[in-house]
Amino acid sequence: MMLRRAANIIWTNECPVCHKLLEWDELLCEDCSNKLDITDLKLCPICSKQTCLDHTALKFSRVYAQCLYEDSVVNAIYDLKNGLTLNLAEYAAAELCKQMKEDGTLRQIDIVTSVPMHFLKKQDKNINDADKMAKMFSRTLGKPCELKLLGKKRTGTAQHRLTAAERKLNAEKSFYILPKHKDITGKTLLLCDDVYTTGSTLNTCAGLLLEMGASEVICAVIATTRLEHERNKNTD
Ligand SMILES: [Zn+2]
Ligand SMILES: [Zn+2]
């Protein structure tokens, strides 16, 4: 099954959500791109949730999210994490860049970065989809990409197995500032990740970037859950 899907992806271009065949230059089929559109949901423009997170505790100024982490998107992100297809990440980057151009955020961004992954896990999976997102944003926005700002320790606990309070503690223990990092004083950073649930990971990383001197951190993710406590199956 896995092999057949991998072979399909090498030889053909298919929609990462419904697996319909696409033209070589398409990223998502039209039906799925309409279905994924979350503009009607009126999620909070700051925290991208239906029920807001505590805004006073947020270290980032806002989160841009392209779709909901629900239904077929869950599998599409699983495929993305396993390196089967990058279409969904590329699609999210292109669509979110359009939004950022329209609302003027694009002009503010100086550097694009990503939520780090432990280096062993990175080797395991051969990719870090947050890194790939960051590179796509960097290309689309025409802004430099800097991936050596933060590091991640191996805590042995996957975020998705924890409660919201435990996630916060675990995230705080997991990430650290890399020594000899590039000077980001006074810069506005765009921090990329694949899925956003409780916001603990983004908030911890944003906090560290501010500690390093960044003036503002804006986040971009492929998918958000409607509520902060919704279970996040494949991701940490
Ligand atoms: Zn589709
Ligand atoms: Zn909010």
JSON list of C-alpha atoms and ligand atoms in Angstrom, two decimals:
[
{"chain": "A", "resi": 1, "resn": "MET", "atom": "CA", "xyz": [0.00, 0.00, 0.00]},
{"chain": "A", "resi": 2, "resn": "MET", "atom": "CA", "xyz": [2.71, 2.42, 1.09]},
{"chain": "A", "resi": 3, "resn": "LEU", "atom": "CA", "xyz": [4.93, 1.39, -1.84]},
{"chain": "A", "resi": 4, "resn": "ARG", "atom": "CA", "xyz": [2.14, 1.77, -4.33]},
{"chain": "A", "resi": 5, "resn": "ARG", "atom": "CA", "xyz": [1.38, 5.25, -3.02]},
{"chain": "A", "resi": 6, "resn": "ALA", "atom": "CA", "xyz": [5.03, 6.21, -3.09]},
{"chain": "A", "resi": 7, "resn": "ALA", "atom": "CA", "xyz": [5.33, 4.94, -6.67]},
{"chain": "A", "resi": 8, "resn": "ASN", "atom": "CA", "xyz": [2.23, 6.90, -7.65]},
{"chain": "A", "resi": 9, "resn": "ILE", "atom": "CA", "xyz": [3.72, 10.04, -6.28]},
{"chain": "A", "resi": 10, "resn": "ILE", "atom": "CA", "xyz": [6.97, 9.56, -8.13]},
{"chain": "A", "resi": 11, "resn": "TRP", "atom": "CA", "xyz": [5.28, 9.00, -11.47]},
{"chain": "A", "resi": 12, "resn": "THR", "atom": "CA", "xyz": [2.15, 11.08, -11.13]},
{"chain": "A", "resi": 13, "resn": "ASN", "atom": "CA", "xyz": [0.96, 14.18, -9.36]},
{"chain": "A", "resi": 14, "resn": "GLU", "atom": "CA", "xyz": [-2.04, 13.62, -7.15]},
{"chain": "A", "resi": 15, "resn": "CYS", "atom": "CA", "xyz": [-4.11, 15.75, -4.80]},
{"chain": "A", "resi": 16, "resn": "PRO", "atom": "CA", "xyz": [-2.57, 15.22, -1.32]},
{"chain": "A", "resi": 17, "resn": "VAL", "atom": "CA", "xyz": [-6.03, 15.30, 0.26]},
{"chain": "A", "resi": 18, "resn": "CYS", "atom": "CA", "xyz": [-8.32, 13.17, -1.99]},
{"chain": "A", "resi": 19, "resn": "HIS", "atom": "CA", "xyz": [-5.66, 11.51, -4.21]},
{"chain": "A", "resi": 20, "resn": "LYS", "atom": "CA", "xyz": [-7.33, 12.52, -7.46]},
{"chain": "A", "resi": 21, "resn": "LEU", "atom": "CA", "xyz": [-4.81, 12.84, -10.32]},
{"chain": "A", "resi": 22, "resn": "LEU", "atom": "CA", "xyz": [-3.66, 16.38, -11.01]},
{"chain": "A", "resi": 23, "resn": "GLU", "atom": "CA", "xyz": [-1.86, 18.20, -13.78]},
{"chain": "A", "resi": 24, "resn": "TRP", "atom": "CA", "xyz": [1.87, 18.39, -13.09]},
{"chain": "A", "resi": 25, "resn": "ASP", "atom": "CA", "xyz": [1.70, 22.03, -12.02]},
{"chain": "A", "resi": 26, "resn": "GLU", "atom": "CA", "xyz": [-1.32, 21.75, -9.69]},
{"chain": "A", "resi": 27, "resn": "LEU", "atom": "CA", "xyz": [-0.88, 21.37, -5.93]},
{"chain": "A", "resi": 28, "resn": "LEU", "atom": "CA", "xyz": [-4.41, 20.52, -4.81]},
{"chain": "A", "resi": 29, "resn": "CYS", "atom": "CA", "xyz": [-7.63, 19.73, -6.69]},
{"chain": "A", "resi": 30, "resn": "GLU", "atom": "CA", "xyz": [-10.23, 22.49, -6.90]},
{"chain": "A", "resi": 31, "resn": "ASP", "atom": "CA", "xyz": [-12.78, 20.62, -4.74]},
{"chain": "A", "resi": 32, "resn": "CYS", "atom": "CA", "xyz": [-10.29, 20.16, -1.93]},
{"chain": "A", "resi": 33, "resn": "SER", "atom": "CA", "xyz": [-9.02, 23.71, -2.10]},
{"chain": "A", "resi": 34, "resn": "ASN", "atom": "CA", "xyz": [-12.65, 24.90, -1.74]},
{"chain": "A", "resi": 35, "resn": "LYS", "atom": "CA", "xyz": [-13.34, 22.43, 1.06]},
{"chain": "A", "resi": 36, "resn": "LEU", "atom": "CA", "xyz": [-10.20, 23.44, 2.94]},
{"chain": "A", "resi": 37, "resn": "ASP", "atom": "CA", "xyz": [-11.02, 27.13, 2.85]},
{"chain": "A", "resi": 38, "resn": "ILE", "atom": "CA", "xyz": [-11.59, 28.32, 6.42]},
{"chain": "A", "resi": 39, "resn": "THR", "atom": "CA", "xyz": [-12.44, 31.96, 5.78]},
{"chain": "A", "resi": 40, "resn": "ASP", "atom": "CA", "xyz": [-16.15, 31.35, 6.60]},
{"chain": "A", "resi": 41, "resn": "LEU", "atom": "CA", "xyz": [-15.29, 29.90, 10.00]},
{"chain": "A", "resi": 42, "resn": "LYS", "atom": "CA", "xyz": [-14.24, 33.31, 11.25]},
{"chain": "A", "resi": 43, "resn": "LEU", "atom": "CA", "xyz": [-11.46, 31.96, 13.45]},
{"chain": "A", "resi": 44, "resn": "CYS", "atom": "CA", "xyz": [-9.82, 34.56, 15.68]},
{"chain": "A", "resi": 45, "resn": "PRO", "atom": "CA", "xyz": [-7.39, 36.60, 13.53]},
{"chain": "A", "resi": 46, "resn": "ILE", "atom": "CA", "xyz": [-4.87, 36.60, 16.37]},
{"chain": "A", "resi": 47, "resn": "CYS", "atom": "CA", "xyz": [-4.84, 33.01, 17.65]},
{"chain": "A", "resi": 48, "resn": "SER", "atom": "CA", "xyz": [-6.64, 31.21, 14.80]},
{"chain": "A", "resi": 49, "resn": "LYS", "atom": "CA", "xyz": [-9.03, 29.37, 17.15]},
{"chain": "A", "resi": 50, "resn": "GLN", "atom": "CA", "xyz": [-12.81, 29.38, 17.55]},
{"chain": "A", "resi": 51, "resn": "THR", "atom": "CA", "xyz": [-12.42, 29.76, 21.30]},
{"chain": "A", "resi": 52, "resn": "CYS", "atom": "CA", "xyz": [-9.50, 32.06, 21.96]},
{"chain": "A", "resi": 53, "resn": "LEU", "atom": "CA", "xyz": [-6.33, 31.12, 23.77]},
{"chain": "A", "resi": 54, "resn": "ASP", "atom": "CA", "xyz": [-5.36, 33.57, 26.51]},
{"chain": "A", "resi": 55, "resn": "HIS", "atom": "CA", "xyz": [-4.00, 36.38, 24.31]},
{"chain": "A", "resi": 56, "resn": "THR", "atom": "CA", "xyz": [-2.12, 37.97, 27.20]},
{"chain": "A", "resi": 57, "resn": "ALA", "atom": "CA", "xyz": [0.06, 34.83, 27.47]},
{"chain": "A", "resi": 58, "resn": "LEU", "atom": "CA", "xyz": [0.99, 34.79, 23.78]},
{"chain": "A", "resi": 59, "resn": "LYS", "atom": "CA", "xyz": [4.55, 35.56, 22.77]},
{"chain": "A", "resi": 60, "resn": "PHE", "atom": "CA", "xyz": [3.71, 35.65, 19.07]},
{"chain": "A", "resi": 61, "resn": "SER", "atom": "CA", "xyz": [1.59, 38.43, 17.60]},
{"chain": "A", "resi": 62, "resn": "ARG", "atom": "CA", "xyz": [-0.62, 36.19, 15.44]},
{"chain": "A", "resi": 63, "resn": "VAL", "atom": "CA", "xyz": [-0.95, 32.84, 13.70]},
{"chain": "A", "resi": 64, "resn": "TYR", "atom": "CA", "xyz": [-1.78, 32.38, 10.02]},
{"chain": "A", "resi": 65, "resn": "ALA", "atom": "CA", "xyz": [-3.37, 28.97, 9.38]},
{"chain": "A", "resi": 66, "resn": "GLN", "atom": "CA", "xyz": [-4.42, 27.60, 6.02]},
{"chain": "A", "resi": 67, "resn": "CYS", "atom": "CA", "xyz": [-6.84, 24.83, 6.98]},
{"chain": "A", "resi": 68, "resn": "LEU", "atom": "CA", "xyz": [-8.29, 22.80, 9.82]},
{"chain": "A", "resi": 69, "resn": "TYR", "atom": "CA", "xyz": [-6.55, 19.75, 11.15]},
{"chain": "A", "resi": 70, "resn": "GLU", "atom": "CA", "xyz": [-9.55, 17.50, 10.50]},
{"chain": "A", "resi": 71, "resn": "ASP", "atom": "CA", "xyz": [-10.70, 14.66, 8.22]},
{"chain": "A", "resi": 72, "resn": "SER", "atom": "CA", "xyz": [-8.46, 13.99, 5.22]},
{"chain": "A", "resi": 73, "resn": "VAL", "atom": "CA", "xyz": [-6.05, 16.77, 6.17]},
{"chain": "A", "resi": 74, "resn": "VAL", "atom": "CA", "xyz": [-4.85, 14.56, 9.06]},
{"chain": "A", "resi": 75, "resn": "ASN", "atom": "CA", "xyz": [-3.74, 11.88, 6.56]},
{"chain": "A", "resi": 76, "resn": "ALA", "atom": "CA", "xyz": [-2.34, 14.46, 4.16]},
{"chain": "A", "resi": 77, "resn": "ILE", "atom": "CA", "xyz": [-0.12, 15.84, 6.95]},
{"chain": "A", "resi": 78, "resn": "TYR", "atom": "CA", "xyz": [0.91, 12.31, 7.87]},
{"chain": "A", "resi": 79, "resn": "ASP", "atom": "CA", "xyz": [2.02, 11.79, 4.24]},
{"chain": "A", "resi": 80, "resn": "LEU", "atom": "CA", "xyz": [3.84, 15.12, 4.32]},
{"chain": "A", "resi": 81, "resn": "LYS", "atom": "CA", "xyz": [5.68, 14.12, 7.51]},
{"chain": "A", "resi": 82, "resn": "ASN", "atom": "CA", "xyz": [6.73, 10.91, 5.87]},
{"chain": "A", "resi": 83, "resn": "GLY", "atom": "CA", "xyz": [8.06, 12.69, 2.83]},
{"chain": "A", "resi": 84, "resn": "LEU", "atom": "CA", "xyz": [5.49, 11.31, 0.40]},
{"chain": "A", "resi": 85, "resn": "THR", "atom": "CA", "xyz": [4.25, 14.62, -0.96]},
{"chain": "A", "resi": 86, "resn": "LEU", "atom": "CA", "xyz": [5.00, 18.26, -0.37]},
{"chain": "A", "resi": 87, "resn": "ASN", "atom": "CA", "xyz": [1.95, 19.58, -2.21]},
{"chain": "A", "resi": 88, "resn": "LEU", "atom": "CA", "xyz": [0.01, 20.55, 0.89]},
{"chain": "A", "resi": 89, "resn": "ALA", "atom": "CA", "xyz": [2.92, 22.51, 2.38]},
{"chain": "A", "resi": 90, "resn": "GLU", "atom": "CA", "xyz": [3.56, 24.26, -0.90]},
{"chain": "A", "resi": 91, "resn": "TYR", "atom": "CA", "xyz": [-0.14, 25.07, -1.28]},
{"chain": "A", "resi": 92, "resn": "ALA", "atom": "CA", "xyz": [-0.38, 26.46, 2.29]},
{"chain": "A", "resi": 93, "resn": "ALA", "atom": "CA", "xyz": [2.76, 28.55, 1.79]},
{"chain": "A", "resi": 94, "resn": "ALA", "atom": "CA", "xyz": [1.44, 30.03, -1.47]},
{"chain": "A", "resi": 95, "resn": "GLU", "atom": "CA", "xyz": [-2.02, 30.81, -0.06]},
{"chain": "A", "resi": 96, "resn": "LEU", "atom": "CA", "xyz": [-0.76, 32.28, 3.21]},
{"chain": "A", "resi": 97, "resn": "CYS", "atom": "CA", "xyz": [1.78, 34.38, 1.34]},
{"chain": "A", "resi": 98, "resn": "LYS", "atom": "CA", "xyz": [-1.10, 35.86, -0.69]},
{"chain": "A", "resi": 99, "resn": "GLN", "atom": "CA", "xyz": [-2.87, 36.80, 2.56]},
{"chain": "A", "resi": 100, "resn": "MET", "atom": "CA", "xyz": [0.30, 38.33, 3.96]},
{"chain": "A", "resi": 101, "resn": "LYS", "atom": "CA", "xyz": [0.80, 40.37, 0.83]},
{"chain": "A", "resi": 102, "resn": "GLU", "atom": "CA", "xyz": [-2.78, 41.65, 0.97]},
{"chain": "A", "resi": 103, "resn": "ASP", "atom": "CA", "xyz": [-2.76, 42.63, 4.64]},
{"chain": "A", "resi": 104, "resn": "GLY", "atom": "CA", "xyz": [0.71, 44.17, 4.57]},
{"chain": "A", "resi": 105, "resn": "THR", "atom": "CA", "xyz": [2.39, 41.62, 6.90]},
{"chain": "A", "resi": 106, "resn": "LEU", "atom": "CA", "xyz": [4.79, 40.60, 4.16]},
{"chain": "A", "resi": 107, "resn": "ARG", "atom": "CA", "xyz": [6.59, 43.94, 4.31]},
{"chain": "A", "resi": 108, "resn": "GLN", "atom": "CA", "xyz": [7.24, 43.49, 8.04]},
{"chain": "A", "resi": 109, "resn": "ILE", "atom": "CA", "xyz": [8.91, 40.08, 7.85]},
{"chain": "A", "resi": 110, "resn": "ASP", "atom": "CA", "xyz": [12.71, 40.06, 7.89]},
{"chain": "A", "resi": 111, "resn": "ILE", "atom": "CA", "xyz": [13.60, 36.39, 8.46]},
{"chain": "A", "resi": 112, "resn": "VAL", "atom": "CA", "xyz": [11.77, 33.08, 8.03]},
{"chain": "A", "resi": 113, "resn": "THR", "atom": "CA", "xyz": [12.47, 30.24, 10.47]},
{"chain": "A", "resi": 114, "resn": "SER", "atom": "CA", "xyz": [10.86, 27.03, 11.69]},
{"chain": "A", "resi": 115, "resn": "VAL", "atom": "CA", "xyz": [10.07, 25.03, 14.81]},
{"chain": "A", "resi": 116, "resn": "PRO", "atom": "CA", "xyz": [13.13, 22.78, 15.20]},
{"chain": "A", "resi": 117, "resn": "MET", "atom": "CA", "xyz": [13.08, 19.03, 15.33]},
{"chain": "A", "resi": 118, "resn": "HIS", "atom": "CA", "xyz": [15.55, 16.90, 17.26]},
{"chain": "A", "resi": 119, "resn": "PHE", "atom": "CA", "xyz": [18.39, 16.11, 14.87]},
{"chain": "A", "resi": 120, "resn": "LEU", "atom": "CA", "xyz": [18.08, 12.33, 15.29]},
{"chain": "A", "resi": 121, "resn": "LYS", "atom": "CA", "xyz": [14.39, 12.44, 14.50]},
{"chain": "A", "resi": 122, "resn": "LYS", "atom": "CA", "xyz": [15.19, 14.60, 11.52]},
{"chain": "A", "resi": 123, "resn": "GLN", "atom": "CA", "xyz": [17.59, 11.94, 10.22]},
{"chain": "A", "resi": 124, "resn": "ASP", "atom": "CA", "xyz": [14.98, 9.28, 10.91]},
{"chain": "A", "resi": 125, "resn": "LYS", "atom": "CA", "xyz": [12.38, 10.92, 8.82]},
{"chain": "A", "resi": 126, "resn": "ASN", "atom": "CA", "xyz": [14.84, 12.44, 6.43]},
{"chain": "A", "resi": 127, "resn": "ILE", "atom": "CA", "xyz": [12.88, 15.68, 6.45]},
{"chain": "A", "resi": 128, "resn": "ASN", "atom": "CA", "xyz": [11.47, 18.24, 8.76]},
{"chain": "A", "resi": 129, "resn": "ASP", "atom": "CA", "xyz": [8.25, 19.52, 7.27]},
{"chain": "A", "resi": 130, "resn": "ALA", "atom": "CA", "xyz": [8.49, 22.71, 9.31]},
{"chain": "A", "resi": 131, "resn": "ASP", "atom": "CA", "xyz": [11.89, 23.35, 7.67]},
{"chain": "A", "resi": 132, "resn": "LYS", "atom": "CA", "xyz": [10.39, 22.68, 4.26]},
{"chain": "A", "resi": 133, "resn": "MET", "atom": "CA", "xyz": [7.54, 25.08, 5.04]},
{"chain": "A", "resi": 134, "resn": "ALA", "atom": "CA", "xyz": [10.06, 27.71, 6.09]},
{"chain": "A", "resi": 135, "resn": "LYS", "atom": "CA", "xyz": [12.03, 27.26, 2.86]},
{"chain": "A", "resi": 136, "resn": "MET", "atom": "CA", "xyz": [8.88, 27.55, 0.79]},
{"chain": "A", "resi": 137, "resn": "PHE", "atom": "CA", "xyz": [7.80, 30.69, 2.63]},
{"chain": "A", "resi": 138, "resn": "SER", "atom": "CA", "xyz": [11.25, 32.12, 2.25]},
{"chain": "A", "resi": 139, "resn": "ARG", "atom": "CA", "xyz": [11.16, 31.50, -1.51]},
{"chain": "A", "resi": 140, "resn": "THR", "atom": "CA", "xyz": [7.61, 32.76, -1.97]},
{"chain": "A", "resi": 141, "resn": "LEU", "atom": "CA", "xyz": [8.05, 35.82, 0.24]},
{"chain": "A", "resi": 142, "resn": "GLY", "atom": "CA", "xyz": [11.53, 36.55, -1.09]},
{"chain": "A", "resi": 143, "resn": "LYS", "atom": "CA", "xyz": [12.90, 36.76, 2.48]},
{"chain": "A", "resi": 144, "resn": "PRO", "atom": "CA", "xyz": [15.96, 35.00, 3.92]},
{"chain": "A", "resi": 145, "resn": "CYS", "atom": "CA", "xyz": [15.54, 31.69, 5.70]},
{"chain": "A", "resi": 146, "resn": "GLU", "atom": "CA", "xyz": [17.50, 31.04, 8.90]},
{"chain": "A", "resi": 147, "resn": "LEU", "atom": "CA", "xyz": [17.06, 27.58, 10.38]},
{"chain": "A", "resi": 148, "resn": "LYS", "atom": "CA", "xyz": [19.92, 27.57, 12.90]},
{"chain": "A", "resi": 149, "resn": "LEU", "atom": "CA", "xyz": [18.36, 29.68, 15.64]},
{"chain": "A", "resi": 150, "resn": "LEU", "atom": "CA", "xyz": [16.71, 27.14, 17.94]},
{"chain": "A", "resi": 151, "resn": "GLY", "atom": "CA", "xyz": [17.37, 23.54, 18.85]},
{"chain": "A", "resi": 152, "resn": "LYS", "atom": "CA", "xyz": [15.30, 20.74, 20.31]},
{"chain": "A", "resi": 153, "resn": "LYS", "atom": "CA", "xyz": [16.27, 18.27, 23.01]},
{"chain": "A", "resi": 154, "resn": "ARG", "atom": "CA", "xyz": [14.97, 14.77, 23.05]},
{"chain": "A", "resi": 155, "resn": "THR", "atom": "CA", "xyz": [12.64, 14.59, 26.07]},
{"chain": "A", "resi": 156, "resn": "GLY", "atom": "CA", "xyz": [11.32, 11.12, 25.29]},
{"chain": "A", "resi": 157, "resn": "THR", "atom": "CA", "xyz": [7.75, 12.38, 25.53]},
{"chain": "A", "resi": 158, "resn": "ALA", "atom": "CA", "xyz": [5.74, 13.10, 22.40]},
{"chain": "A", "resi": 159, "resn": "GLN", "atom": "CA", "xyz": [3.66, 16.29, 22.75]},
{"chain": "A", "resi": 160, "resn": "HIS", "atom": "CA", "xyz": [0.51, 14.64, 21.37]},
{"chain": "A", "resi": 161, "resn": "ARG", "atom": "CA", "xyz": [0.36, 12.23, 24.32]},
{"chain": "A", "resi": 162, "resn": "LEU", "atom": "CA", "xyz": [0.17, 15.05, 26.87]},
{"chain": "A", "resi": 163, "resn": "THR", "atom": "CA", "xyz": [-2.51, 17.28, 28.35]},
{"chain": "A", "resi": 164, "resn": "ALA", "atom": "CA", "xyz": [-2.40, 21.02, 27.59]},
{"chain": "A", "resi": 165, "resn": "ALA", "atom": "CA", "xyz": [-0.64, 21.82, 30.89]},
{"chain": "A", "resi": 166, "resn": "GLU", "atom": "CA", "xyz": [1.89, 19.02, 30.38]},
{"chain": "A", "resi": 167, "resn": "ARG", "atom": "CA", "xyz": [2.50, 20.16, 26.81]},
{"chain": "A", "resi": 168, "resn": "LYS", "atom": "CA", "xyz": [3.40, 23.60, 28.04]},
{"chain": "A", "resi": 169, "resn": "LEU", "atom": "CA", "xyz": [5.97, 22.22, 30.50]},
{"chain": "A", "resi": 170, "resn": "ASN", "atom": "CA", "xyz": [7.33, 19.74, 27.98]},
{"chain": "A", "resi": 171, "resn": "ALA", "atom": "CA", "xyz": [7.70, 22.42, 25.30]},
{"chain": "A", "resi": 172, "resn": "GLU", "atom": "CA", "xyz": [9.50, 24.71, 27.74]},
{"chain": "A", "resi": 173, "resn": "LYS", "atom": "CA", "xyz": [11.96, 21.91, 28.54]},
{"chain": "A", "resi": 174, "resn": "SER", "atom": "CA", "xyz": [12.43, 20.86, 24.92]},
{"chain": "A", "resi": 175, "resn": "PHE", "atom": "CA", "xyz": [13.57, 23.94, 23.04]},
{"chain": "A", "resi": 176, "resn": "TYR", "atom": "CA", "xyz": [16.73, 25.98, 23.49]},
{"chain": "A", "resi": 177, "resn": "ILE", "atom": "CA", "xyz": [18.68, 28.77, 21.83]},
{"chain": "A", "resi": 178, "resn": "LEU", "atom": "CA", "xyz": [21.51, 27.49, 19.63]},
{"chain": "A", "resi": 179, "resn": "PRO", "atom": "CA", "xyz": [24.93, 28.86, 20.54]},
{"chain": "A", "resi": 180, "resn": "LYS", "atom": "CA", "xyz": [26.55, 31.17, 17.96]},
{"chain": "A", "resi": 181, "resn": "HIS", "atom": "CA", "xyz": [23.25, 31.87, 16.29]},
{"chain": "A", "resi": 182, "resn": "LYS", "atom": "CA", "xyz": [22.79, 34.67, 13.79]},
{"chain": "A", "resi": 183, "resn": "ASP", "atom": "CA", "xyz": [22.01, 38.08, 15.28]},
{"chain": "A", "resi": 184, "resn": "ILE", "atom": "CA", "xyz": [18.26, 38.68, 15.01]},
{"chain": "A", "resi": 185, "resn": "THR", "atom": "CA", "xyz": [18.09, 41.84, 17.12]},
{"chain": "A", "resi": 186, "resn": "GLY", "atom": "CA", "xyz": [15.20, 44.05, 16.10]},
{"chain": "A", "resi": 187, "resn": "LYS", "atom": "CA", "xyz": [14.01, 41.64, 13.39]},
{"chain": "A", "resi": 188, "resn": "THR", "atom": "CA", "xyz": [10.49, 40.39, 12.72]},
{"chain": "A", "resi": 189, "resn": "LEU", "atom": "CA", "xyz": [10.46, 36.62, 12.35]},
{"chain": "A", "resi": 190, "resn": "LEU", "atom": "CA", "xyz": [8.03, 34.33, 10.62]},
{"chain": "A", "resi": 191, "resn": "LEU", "atom": "CA", "xyz": [7.98, 31.04, 12.54]},
{"chain": "A", "resi": 192, "resn": "CYS", "atom": "CA", "xyz": [6.64, 28.05, 10.55]},
{"chain": "A", "resi": 193, "resn": "ASP", "atom": "CA", "xyz": [5.20, 24.73, 11.69]},
{"chain": "A", "resi": 194, "resn": "ASP", "atom": "CA", "xyz": [2.85, 22.11, 10.30]},
{"chain": "A", "resi": 195, "resn": "VAL", "atom": "CA", "xyz": [0.08, 21.74, 12.91]},
{"chain": "A", "resi": 196, "resn": "TYR", "atom": "CA", "xyz": [-0.93, 24.04, 15.73]},
{"chain": "A", "resi": 197, "resn": "THR", "atom": "CA", "xyz": [-2.96, 22.71, 18.67]},
{"chain": "A", "resi": 198, "resn": "THR", "atom": "CA", "xyz": [-2.48, 24.23, 22.13]},
{"chain": "A", "resi": 199, "resn": "GLY", "atom": "CA", "xyz": [0.07, 26.76, 20.94]},
{"chain": "A", "resi": 200, "resn": "SER", "atom": "CA", "xyz": [2.66, 25.59, 23.52]},
{"chain": "A", "resi": 201, "resn": "THR", "atom": "CA", "xyz": [5.31, 24.81, 20.93]},
{"chain": "A", "resi": 202, "resn": "LEU", "atom": "CA", "xyz": [4.85, 28.03, 18.95]},
{"chain": "A", "resi": 203, "resn": "ASN", "atom": "CA", "xyz": [4.65, 30.08, 22.12]},
{"chain": "A", "resi": 204, "resn": "THR", "atom": "CA", "xyz": [7.82, 28.59, 23.62]},
{"chain": "A", "resi": 205, "resn": "CYS", "atom": "CA", "xyz": [9.78, 29.04, 20.38]},
{"chain": "A", "resi": 206, "resn": "ALA", "atom": "CA", "xyz": [8.43, 32.59, 19.93]},
{"chain": "A", "resi": 207, "resn": "GLY", "atom": "CA", "xyz": [9.45, 33.40, 23.53]},
{"chain": "A", "resi": 208, "resn": "LEU", "atom": "CA", "xyz": [13.01, 32.22, 22.85]},
{"chain": "A", "resi": 209, "resn": "LEU", "atom": "CA", "xyz": [13.22, 34.24, 19.63]},
{"chain": "A", "resi": 210, "resn": "LEU", "atom": "CA", "xyz": [12.13, 37.36, 21.56]},
{"chain": "A", "resi": 211, "resn": "GLU", "atom": "CA", "xyz": [14.74, 36.56, 24.21]},
{"chain": "A", "resi": 212, "resn": "MET", "atom": "CA", "xyz": [17.31, 36.51, 21.39]},
{"chain": "A", "resi": 213, "resn": "GLY", "atom": "CA", "xyz": [16.30, 40.04, 20.51]},
{"chain": "A", "resi": 214, "resn": "ALA", "atom": "CA", "xyz": [13.63, 39.61, 17.84]},
{"chain": "A", "resi": 215, "resn": "SER", "atom": "CA", "xyz": [11.16, 42.49, 17.90]},
{"chain": "A", "resi": 216, "resn": "GLU", "atom": "CA", "xyz": [8.15, 40.41, 16.82]},
{"chain": "A", "resi": 217, "resn": "VAL", "atom": "CA", "xyz": [7.26, 36.81, 15.94]},
{"chain": "A", "resi": 218, "resn": "ILE", "atom": "CA", "xyz": [4.46, 35.96, 13.52]},
{"chain": "A", "resi": 219, "resn": "CYS", "atom": "CA", "xyz": [3.52, 32.30, 13.00]},
{"chain": "A", "resi": 220, "resn": "ALA", "atom": "CA", "xyz": [2.41, 30.38, 9.92]},
{"chain": "A", "resi": 221, "resn": "VAL", "atom": "CA", "xyz": [1.06, 26.83, 10.05]},
{"chain": "A", "resi": 222, "resn": "ILE", "atom": "CA", "xyz": [-0.54, 24.51, 7.55]},
{"chain": "A", "resi": 223, "resn": "ALA", "atom": "CA", "xyz": [-3.34, 23.44, 9.87]},
{"chain": "A", "resi": 224, "resn": "THR", "atom": "CA", "xyz": [-4.95, 24.50, 13.14]},
{"chain": "A", "resi": 225, "resn": "THR", "atom": "CA", "xyz": [-7.44, 22.69, 15.36]},
{"chain": "A", "resi": 226, "resn": "ARG", "atom": "CA", "xyz": [-10.65, 24.64, 16.07]},
{"chain": "A", "resi": 227, "resn": "LEU", "atom": "CA", "xyz": [-10.15, 24.41, 19.81]},
{"chain": "A", "resi": 228, "resn": "GLU", "atom": "CA", "xyz": [-6.91, 24.33, 21.72]},
{"chain": "A", "resi": 229, "resn": "HIS", "atom": "CA", "xyz": [-7.65, 21.04, 23.49]},
{"chain": "A", "resi": 230, "resn": "GLU", "atom": "CA", "xyz": [-8.46, 18.98, 20.41]},
{"chain": "A", "resi": 231, "resn": "ARG", "atom": "CA", "xyz": [-6.36, 15.91, 20.09]},
{"chain": "A", "resi": 232, "resn": "ASN", "atom": "CA", "xyz": [-3.47, 16.21, 17.76]},
{"chain": "A", "resi": 233, "resn": "LYS", "atom": "CA", "xyz": [-2.74, 12.70, 16.56]},
{"chain": "A", "resi": 234, "resn": "ASN", "atom": "CA", "xyz": [0.35, 12.78, 14.39]},
{"chain": "A", "resi": 235, "resn": "THR", "atom": "CA", "xyz": [2.23, 15.73, 15.53]},
{"chain": "A", "resi": 236, "resn": "ASP", "atom": "CA", "xyz": [4.00, 17.37, 18.36]},
{"chain": "B", "resi": 1, "resn": "ZN", "atom": "ZN", "xyz": [-8.55, 16.73, -3.80]},
{"chain": "B", "resi": 2, "resn": "ZN", "atom": "ZN", "xyz": [-7.92, 34.62, 19.73]}
]
